mmCIF file of C-alpha atoms in Angstrom:
data_model
loop_
_atom_site.group_PDB
_atom_site.id
_atom_site.type_symbol
_atom_site.label_atom_id
_atom_site.label_comp_id
_atom_site.label_asym_id
_atom_site.label_seq_id
_atom_site.Cartn_x
_atom_site.Cartn_y
_atom_site.Cartn_z
ATOM 1 C CA MET A 172 -16.172 -23.070 20.810
ATOM 2 C CA GLN A 173 -19.393 -24.272 19.663
ATOM 3 C CA GLN A 174 -20.077 -27.651 20.985
ATOM 4 C CA PRO A 175 -23.029 -29.569 19.307
ATOM 5 C CA SER A 176 -25.619 -31.478 21.271
ATOM 6 C CA ALA A 177 -24.011 -34.713 19.852
ATOM 7 C CA LEU A 178 -20.984 -33.941 22.018
ATOM 8 C CA GLN A 179 -23.059 -33.947 24.983
ATOM 9 C CA ALA A 180 -25.010 -37.137 24.132
ATOM 10 C CA GLY A 181 -21.716 -38.838 23.089
ATOM 11 C CA GLN A 182 -20.307 -38.493 26.655
ATOM 12 C CA THR A 183 -21.011 -41.225 29.028
ATOM 13 C CA GLY A 184 -19.966 -42.462 32.360
ATOM 14 C CA ALA A 185 -16.210 -41.928 33.878
ATOM 15 C CA GLY A 186 -13.653 -43.873 31.795
ATOM 16 C CA GLN A 187 -15.828 -44.602 28.823
ATOM 17 C CA LYS A 188 -15.515 -43.347 25.461
ATOM 18 C CA PRO A 189 -18.138 -41.786 23.267
ATOM 19 C CA ALA A 190 -19.908 -44.137 20.780
ATOM 20 C CA SER A 191 -19.033 -41.437 17.979
ATOM 21 C CA ILE A 192 -17.293 -38.495 17.398
ATOM 22 C CA PRO A 193 -19.424 -35.120 17.063
ATOM 23 C CA VAL A 194 -18.581 -32.421 14.699
ATOM 24 C CA LEU A 195 -16.470 -29.899 16.493
ATOM 25 C CA GLN A 196 -16.965 -26.315 15.568
ATOM 26 C CA GLY A 197 -14.988 -22.959 16.190
ATOM 27 C CA SER A 198 -11.791 -21.521 15.245
ATOM 28 C CA LEU A 199 -8.924 -23.822 14.973
ATOM 29 C CA THR A 200 -7.487 -22.410 18.023
ATOM 30 C CA GLU A 201 -10.496 -23.087 19.924
ATOM 31 C CA ILE A 202 -10.895 -26.626 18.802
ATOM 32 C CA LEU A 203 -7.359 -27.568 19.810
ATOM 33 C CA GLY A 204 -7.598 -26.019 23.094
ATOM 34 C CA TYR A 205 -10.760 -28.033 23.738
ATOM 35 C CA LEU A 206 -8.975 -31.171 22.503
ATOM 36 C CA SER A 207 -5.979 -30.323 24.894
ATOM 37 C CA LYS A 208 -8.432 -31.122 27.660
ATOM 38 C CA GLU A 209 -10.812 -33.747 26.264
ATOM 39 C CA LEU A 210 -8.868 -35.707 23.748
ATOM 40 C CA PRO A 211 -8.407 -38.834 25.915
ATOM 41 C CA LYS A 212 -12.328 -39.249 25.850
ATOM 42 C CA PHE A 213 -12.440 -39.856 22.119
ATOM 43 C CA PRO A 214 -11.588 -43.087 20.419
ATOM 44 C CA ARG A 215 -8.500 -43.674 18.214
ATOM 45 C CA ARG A 216 -8.883 -44.506 14.409
ATOM 46 C CA VAL A 217 -12.346 -43.114 13.989
ATOM 47 C CA PRO A 218 -12.811 -40.744 10.966
ATOM 48 C CA GLY A 219 -14.803 -37.633 11.271
ATOM 49 C CA ARG A 220 -15.064 -34.006 10.356
ATOM 50 C CA LEU A 221 -15.001 -30.549 12.005
ATOM 51 C CA LEU A 222 -15.640 -27.052 10.765
ATOM 52 C CA ALA A 223 -12.799 -24.868 11.670
ATOM 53 C CA ASP A 224 -13.208 -21.153 11.115
ATOM 54 C CA GLY A 225 -16.348 -22.126 9.020
ATOM 55 C CA VAL A 226 -14.354 -24.528 6.737
ATOM 56 C CA GLU A 227 -15.015 -28.330 6.812
ATOM 57 C CA LEU A 228 -12.137 -30.606 7.320
ATOM 58 C CA ARG A 229 -11.894 -34.306 7.713
ATOM 59 C CA TYR A 230 -9.645 -36.612 9.411
ATOM 60 C CA VAL A 231 -9.132 -40.252 10.040
ATOM 61 C CA ASP A 232 -8.056 -40.173 13.600
ATOM 62 C CA LEU A 233 -8.744 -37.312 15.884
ATOM 63 C CA HIS A 234 -5.716 -37.782 18.103
ATOM 64 C CA SER A 235 -3.231 -37.744 14.891
ATOM 65 C CA PHE A 236 -5.139 -34.471 13.795
ATOM 66 C CA TYR A 237 -4.515 -33.041 17.115
ATOM 67 C CA TYR A 238 -0.915 -33.692 17.551
ATOM 68 C CA GLN A 239 0.022 -32.885 13.809
ATOM 69 C CA SER A 240 -1.893 -29.476 14.054
ATOM 70 C CA LEU A 241 0.150 -28.702 17.483
ATOM 71 C CA GLN A 242 3.431 -29.555 15.621
ATOM 72 C CA ILE A 243 2.797 -28.186 12.022
ATOM 73 C CA LEU A 244 0.515 -25.294 12.483
ATOM 74 C CA ASN A 245 1.053 -24.093 16.239
ATOM 75 C CA HIS A 246 4.655 -24.857 16.735
ATOM 76 C CA ARG A 247 5.544 -24.328 12.989
ATOM 77 C CA LEU A 248 8.039 -27.270 12.890
ATOM 78 C CA TYR A 249 8.034 -26.978 9.155
ATOM 79 C CA GLU A 250 8.795 -23.259 8.938
ATOM 80 C CA PHE A 251 11.587 -22.377 6.273
ATOM 81 C CA GLU A 252 12.929 -19.350 4.616
ATOM 82 C CA THR A 253 13.382 -18.975 0.812
ATOM 83 C CA ASP A 254 13.817 -16.020 -1.510
ATOM 84 C CA GLU A 255 11.708 -17.589 -4.170
ATOM 85 C CA ALA A 256 8.087 -16.145 -4.725
ATOM 86 C CA ALA A 257 6.713 -19.453 -6.130
ATOM 87 C CA PRO A 258 8.690 -22.276 -4.526
ATOM 88 C CA LEU A 259 8.426 -25.832 -5.745
ATOM 89 C CA ILE A 260 7.570 -28.064 -2.655
ATOM 90 C CA ILE A 261 7.276 -31.878 -2.704
ATOM 91 C CA ASP A 262 5.296 -33.288 0.342
ATOM 92 C CA CYS A 263 5.883 -36.903 0.826
ATOM 93 C CA GLY A 264 3.566 -38.545 3.436
ATOM 94 C CA ALA A 265 1.108 -35.787 3.061
ATOM 95 C CA HIS A 266 -1.359 -37.461 5.355
ATOM 96 C CA ILE A 267 -4.672 -35.283 5.483
ATOM 97 C CA GLY A 268 -2.870 -32.374 4.211
ATOM 98 C CA LEU A 269 -1.955 -30.282 7.230
ATOM 99 C CA ALA A 270 1.589 -29.821 6.095
ATOM 100 C CA SER A 271 0.581 -28.783 2.520
ATOM 101 C CA LEU A 272 -1.860 -26.303 4.160
ATOM 102 C CA PHE A 273 0.903 -24.664 6.373
ATOM 103 C CA PHE A 274 2.933 -24.280 3.080
ATOM 104 C CA ALA A 275 0.342 -23.090 0.868
ATOM 105 C CA ARG A 276 -0.575 -20.504 3.489
ATOM 106 C CA ARG A 277 3.174 -19.562 4.016
ATOM 107 C CA PHE A 278 3.787 -19.334 0.334
ATOM 108 C CA PRO A 279 0.398 -18.687 -1.594
ATOM 109 C CA GLN A 280 2.156 -18.797 -5.164
ATOM 110 C CA ALA A 281 3.904 -22.144 -4.406
ATOM 111 C CA THR A 282 3.438 -25.362 -6.419
ATOM 112 C CA ILE A 283 2.997 -28.289 -3.919
ATOM 113 C CA HIS A 284 2.734 -31.700 -5.038
ATOM 114 C CA ALA A 285 1.345 -33.887 -2.007
ATOM 115 C CA PHE A 286 1.828 -37.546 -2.100
ATOM 116 C CA GLU A 287 -0.021 -40.052 0.121
ATOM 117 C CA ALA A 288 -0.047 -43.640 -0.242
ATOM 118 C CA ASP A 289 -3.052 -45.041 1.869
ATOM 119 C CA PRO A 290 -6.024 -44.819 -0.338
ATOM 120 C CA ALA A 291 -8.631 -43.903 2.276
ATOM 121 C CA ILE A 292 -6.403 -41.142 3.599
ATOM 122 C CA ALA A 293 -5.647 -39.783 0.235
ATOM 123 C CA GLU A 294 -9.277 -39.171 -0.344
ATOM 124 C CA VAL A 295 -9.448 -37.212 2.812
ATOM 125 C CA LEU A 296 -6.135 -35.402 1.571
ATOM 126 C CA ALA A 297 -8.120 -34.443 -1.657
ATOM 127 C CA PHE A 298 -11.308 -33.517 0.064
ATOM 128 C CA ASN A 299 -9.269 -31.164 2.302
ATOM 129 C CA VAL A 300 -7.401 -29.551 -0.364
ATOM 130 C CA ALA A 301 -10.500 -28.783 -2.446
ATOM 131 C CA SER A 302 -12.459 -27.502 0.813
ATOM 132 C CA LEU A 303 -9.536 -25.400 1.733
ATOM 133 C CA LYS A 304 -9.550 -24.178 -1.830
ATOM 134 C CA LEU A 305 -5.574 -24.813 -2.024
ATOM 135 C CA THR A 306 -5.332 -24.247 -5.643
ATOM 136 C CA GLY A 307 -1.578 -24.649 -5.681
ATOM 137 C CA VAL A 308 -1.570 -28.129 -3.944
ATOM 138 C CA THR A 309 -2.000 -31.238 -6.255
ATOM 139 C CA PRO A 310 -2.941 -34.380 -4.173
ATOM 140 C CA HIS A 311 -1.394 -37.632 -5.534
ATOM 141 C CA ALA A 312 -2.705 -41.069 -4.228
ATOM 142 C CA LYS A 313 0.444 -42.659 -4.596
ATOM 143 C CA ALA A 314 3.487 -44.040 -2.429
ATOM 144 C CA VAL A 315 6.700 -42.196 -2.955
ATOM 145 C CA TRP A 316 9.148 -45.167 -3.399
ATOM 146 C CA ILE A 317 12.294 -46.468 -5.142
ATOM 147 C CA ASP A 318 10.330 -47.449 -8.221
ATOM 148 C CA GLY A 319 7.095 -47.062 -10.001
ATOM 149 C CA GLY A 320 5.977 -50.389 -10.114
ATOM 150 C CA GLY A 321 3.696 -50.384 -7.043
ATOM 151 C CA ILE A 322 4.212 -51.345 -3.607
ATOM 152 C CA THR A 323 2.697 -53.249 -0.567
ATOM 153 C CA PHE A 324 1.267 -50.806 1.758
ATOM 154 C CA GLU A 325 0.149 -51.669 5.427
ATOM 155 C CA ARG A 326 -2.773 -49.413 6.457
ATOM 156 C CA SER A 327 -3.123 -48.285 10.087
ATOM 157 C CA SER A 328 -6.105 -45.746 10.169
ATOM 158 C CA ASP A 329 -3.946 -43.256 11.752
ATOM 159 C CA ASP A 330 -0.724 -41.577 10.689
ATOM 160 C CA SER A 331 1.538 -44.619 11.120
ATOM 161 C CA GLY A 332 0.736 -46.559 7.971
ATOM 162 C CA HIS A 333 3.894 -47.736 6.064
ATOM 163 C CA VAL A 334 5.529 -49.557 3.208
ATOM 164 C CA ARG A 335 5.709 -53.182 3.988
ATOM 165 C CA SER A 336 7.609 -55.949 1.964
ATOM 166 C CA GLY A 337 5.681 -59.123 2.120
ATOM 167 C CA GLY A 338 2.984 -60.057 4.490
ATOM 168 C CA SER A 339 -0.697 -60.486 4.112
ATOM 169 C CA GLY A 340 -4.093 -59.407 5.857
ATOM 170 C CA PRO A 341 -6.937 -57.135 5.523
ATOM 171 C CA ASP A 342 -4.645 -54.023 6.400
ATOM 172 C CA MET A 343 -2.421 -54.866 3.473
ATOM 173 C CA VAL A 344 -2.986 -53.265 0.195
ATOM 174 C CA THR A 345 -1.040 -52.900 -3.023
ATOM 175 C CA VAL A 346 -0.728 -49.034 -3.939
ATOM 176 C CA PRO A 347 0.648 -47.198 -7.033
ATOM 177 C CA SER A 348 3.991 -45.697 -6.324
ATOM 178 C CA VAL A 349 6.424 -43.130 -7.964
ATOM 179 C CA ARG A 350 10.110 -43.187 -7.889
ATOM 180 C CA LEU A 351 11.320 -40.123 -6.146
ATOM 181 C CA ARG A 352 14.620 -39.925 -7.888
ATOM 182 C CA ASP A 353 12.607 -39.751 -11.209
ATOM 183 C CA LEU A 354 10.404 -36.994 -9.640
ATOM 184 C CA ILE A 355 13.118 -34.670 -8.698
ATOM 185 C CA ALA A 356 15.026 -35.309 -12.037
ATOM 186 C CA GLY A 357 15.661 -32.002 -13.758
ATOM 187 C CA ARG A 358 13.585 -30.043 -11.232
ATOM 188 C CA ASP A 359 14.707 -27.109 -9.200
ATOM 189 C CA VAL A 360 12.806 -28.211 -5.672
ATOM 190 C CA SER A 361 12.905 -25.594 -2.969
ATOM 191 C CA LEU A 362 12.008 -28.042 -0.277
ATOM 192 C CA LEU A 363 11.608 -31.802 -0.124
ATOM 193 C CA LYS A 364 9.505 -32.971 2.835
ATOM 194 C CA LEU A 365 9.611 -36.674 3.785
ATOM 195 C CA ASP A 366 7.552 -38.334 6.517
ATOM 196 C CA VAL A 367 7.184 -41.649 5.220
ATOM 197 C CA GLU A 368 7.332 -43.912 8.163
ATOM 198 C CA GLY A 369 10.741 -45.766 7.844
ATOM 199 C CA ALA A 370 10.836 -45.802 4.081
ATOM 200 C CA GLU A 371 13.100 -42.718 4.003
ATOM 201 C CA PHE A 372 16.282 -44.895 4.450
ATOM 202 C CA ALA A 373 15.614 -46.826 1.088
ATOM 203 C CA ILE A 374 14.210 -43.764 -0.812
ATOM 204 C CA LEU A 375 17.213 -41.489 -0.060
ATOM 205 C CA ARG A 376 19.753 -44.455 -0.789
ATOM 206 C CA ASP A 377 18.060 -44.499 -4.223
ATOM 207 C CA CYS A 378 18.293 -40.749 -4.676
ATOM 208 C CA ASP A 379 22.059 -40.794 -3.838
ATOM 209 C CA GLY A 380 23.729 -38.533 -6.544
ATOM 210 C CA ALA A 381 20.398 -37.205 -7.856
ATOM 211 C CA LEU A 382 19.566 -34.555 -5.105
ATOM 212 C CA GLY A 383 21.694 -31.592 -6.787
ATOM 213 C CA GLY A 384 18.342 -29.786 -7.583
ATOM 214 C CA VAL A 385 16.936 -30.109 -4.062
ATOM 215 C CA ARG A 386 17.741 -27.052 -1.942
ATOM 216 C CA LYS A 387 16.279 -28.113 1.359
ATOM 217 C CA ILE A 388 14.843 -31.116 3.137
ATOM 218 C CA LEU A 389 12.621 -31.756 5.765
ATOM 219 C CA LEU A 390 12.978 -35.239 7.078
ATOM 220 C CA GLU A 391 11.377 -37.192 9.952
ATOM 221 C CA VAL A 392 13.634 -40.228 10.617
ATOM 222 C CA HIS A 393 12.148 -43.347 12.182
ATOM 223 C CA CYS A 394 14.728 -45.409 13.763
ATOM 224 C CA PHE A 395 12.421 -48.267 14.826
ATOM 225 C CA GLY A 396 15.058 -51.337 14.707
ATOM 226 C CA GLN A 397 14.841 -51.841 10.935
ATOM 227 C CA SER A 398 17.850 -53.608 9.575
ATOM 228 C CA ASP A 399 18.510 -50.629 7.233
ATOM 229 C CA ALA A 400 17.816 -47.699 9.824
ATOM 230 C CA SER A 401 20.996 -46.136 10.318
ATOM 231 C CA LEU A 402 20.736 -42.501 11.133
ATOM 232 C CA GLY A 403 24.642 -42.392 10.706
ATOM 233 C CA ARG A 404 24.591 -43.667 7.123
ATOM 234 C CA LEU A 405 21.736 -41.442 6.281
ATOM 235 C CA LEU A 406 23.454 -38.353 7.487
ATOM 236 C CA CYS A 407 26.591 -39.181 5.543
ATOM 237 C CA LEU A 408 24.640 -39.618 2.508
ATOM 238 C CA LEU A 409 23.105 -36.014 3.012
ATOM 239 C CA GLU A 410 26.929 -34.632 3.582
ATOM 240 C CA ASP A 411 27.909 -36.557 0.587
ATOM 241 C CA ASN A 412 25.414 -34.850 -1.543
ATOM 242 C CA GLY A 413 26.510 -31.341 -0.456
ATOM 243 C CA PHE A 414 23.962 -30.768 2.379
ATOM 244 C CA ARG A 415 24.401 -29.148 5.882
ATOM 245 C CA TYR A 416 22.127 -30.464 8.377
ATOM 246 C CA GLY A 417 20.729 -29.870 11.945
ATOM 247 C CA LEU A 418 18.738 -32.384 14.312
ATOM 248 C CA SER A 419 15.567 -31.497 16.527
ATOM 249 C CA ASP A 420 12.315 -32.637 17.818
ATOM 250 C CA LEU A 421 13.578 -36.136 19.250
ATOM 251 C CA HIS A 422 10.830 -38.345 20.408
ATOM 252 C CA GLN A 423 11.704 -41.880 22.145
ATOM 253 C CA ALA A 424 9.322 -44.294 20.688
ATOM 254 C CA THR A 425 8.229 -45.671 24.219
ATOM 255 C CA TRP A 426 5.169 -47.068 22.775
ATOM 256 C CA MET A 427 7.104 -49.759 20.942
ATOM 257 C CA GLN A 428 8.620 -52.828 22.362
ATOM 258 C CA GLY A 429 12.257 -53.269 22.715
ATOM 259 C CA GLU A 430 15.449 -53.658 24.824
ATOM 260 C CA LYS A 431 16.054 -50.789 27.057
ATOM 261 C CA PRO A 432 19.670 -49.230 26.584
ATOM 262 C CA PRO A 433 21.907 -49.065 29.735
ATOM 263 C CA PHE A 434 21.193 -45.294 30.403
ATOM 264 C CA ARG A 435 18.765 -43.661 32.840
ATOM 265 C CA GLU A 436 18.010 -41.089 30.104
ATOM 266 C CA LEU A 437 16.981 -43.508 27.377
ATOM 267 C CA GLN A 438 13.708 -45.691 27.848
ATOM 268 C CA THR A 439 14.321 -47.322 24.512
ATOM 269 C CA GLY A 440 16.527 -47.368 21.643
ATOM 270 C CA LYS A 441 13.691 -46.511 19.024
ATOM 271 C CA TYR A 442 13.324 -43.045 18.264
ATOM 272 C CA LEU A 443 11.878 -40.525 15.858
ATOM 273 C CA ILE A 444 13.963 -37.538 14.901
ATOM 274 C CA SER A 445 13.718 -34.493 12.618
ATOM 275 C CA VAL A 446 16.491 -33.675 10.322
ATOM 276 C CA PHE A 447 16.669 -30.314 8.467
ATOM 277 C CA ALA A 448 19.100 -30.173 5.586
ATOM 278 C CA TRP A 449 20.010 -27.246 3.507
ATOM 279 C CA ARG A 450 22.722 -26.240 0.909
#
């Protein structure tokens, strides 16, 4: 991988972080290999850009970019099969566009609608879609929600921003929204991907009885102690709407405070888990 001089200048003494992030260049494999060793040297929540295989990509948080790239592009967590030559894919919580990139490469004739609520991240999403020439991907700077009247969103400058009812502060912003129930109505949706940081519980409850046109769902469930965060009820809803499902990719949310369960295996009762649903 080509390492620009800014990288050398950005490195300081042991344990210190670089003042700025250089433009990393090389193949995506080379960049990820470099970051696998050097990522702790770089600060969180600092936007930047890189040249991957000669194409400029932008990010809002290098750490989020690295782990999303491993999960989505390397480990192919979102891989699915379909007989459709031109599937319709709805990507909710698109972030900077890595999932949409994966889907577009996997299915070049697909129609992909990518929704991102955070206004700053939505700009990065739109840039990356244009830079990668993903003509089948349409970015939308909107939150997917239970109505179309707008919603309060708490920005985080990484991949953990989320819908927030109430509260105020510099990280709170009102963003436009679209009701998912209306979005899927009358459509034959090959894949619905939901990674919306806890809003999935309210959104899917609102879609109860309206999921008949959706063939497959990729869902990241965030059980972080919210009052409505019942994985059991969510799975029952999927069953009631005609889906079978499997669970994978469990991550204990050890970075969050909370009571430790009375089992050695569990460090916390808060977790993320991927649900794969199909009919």
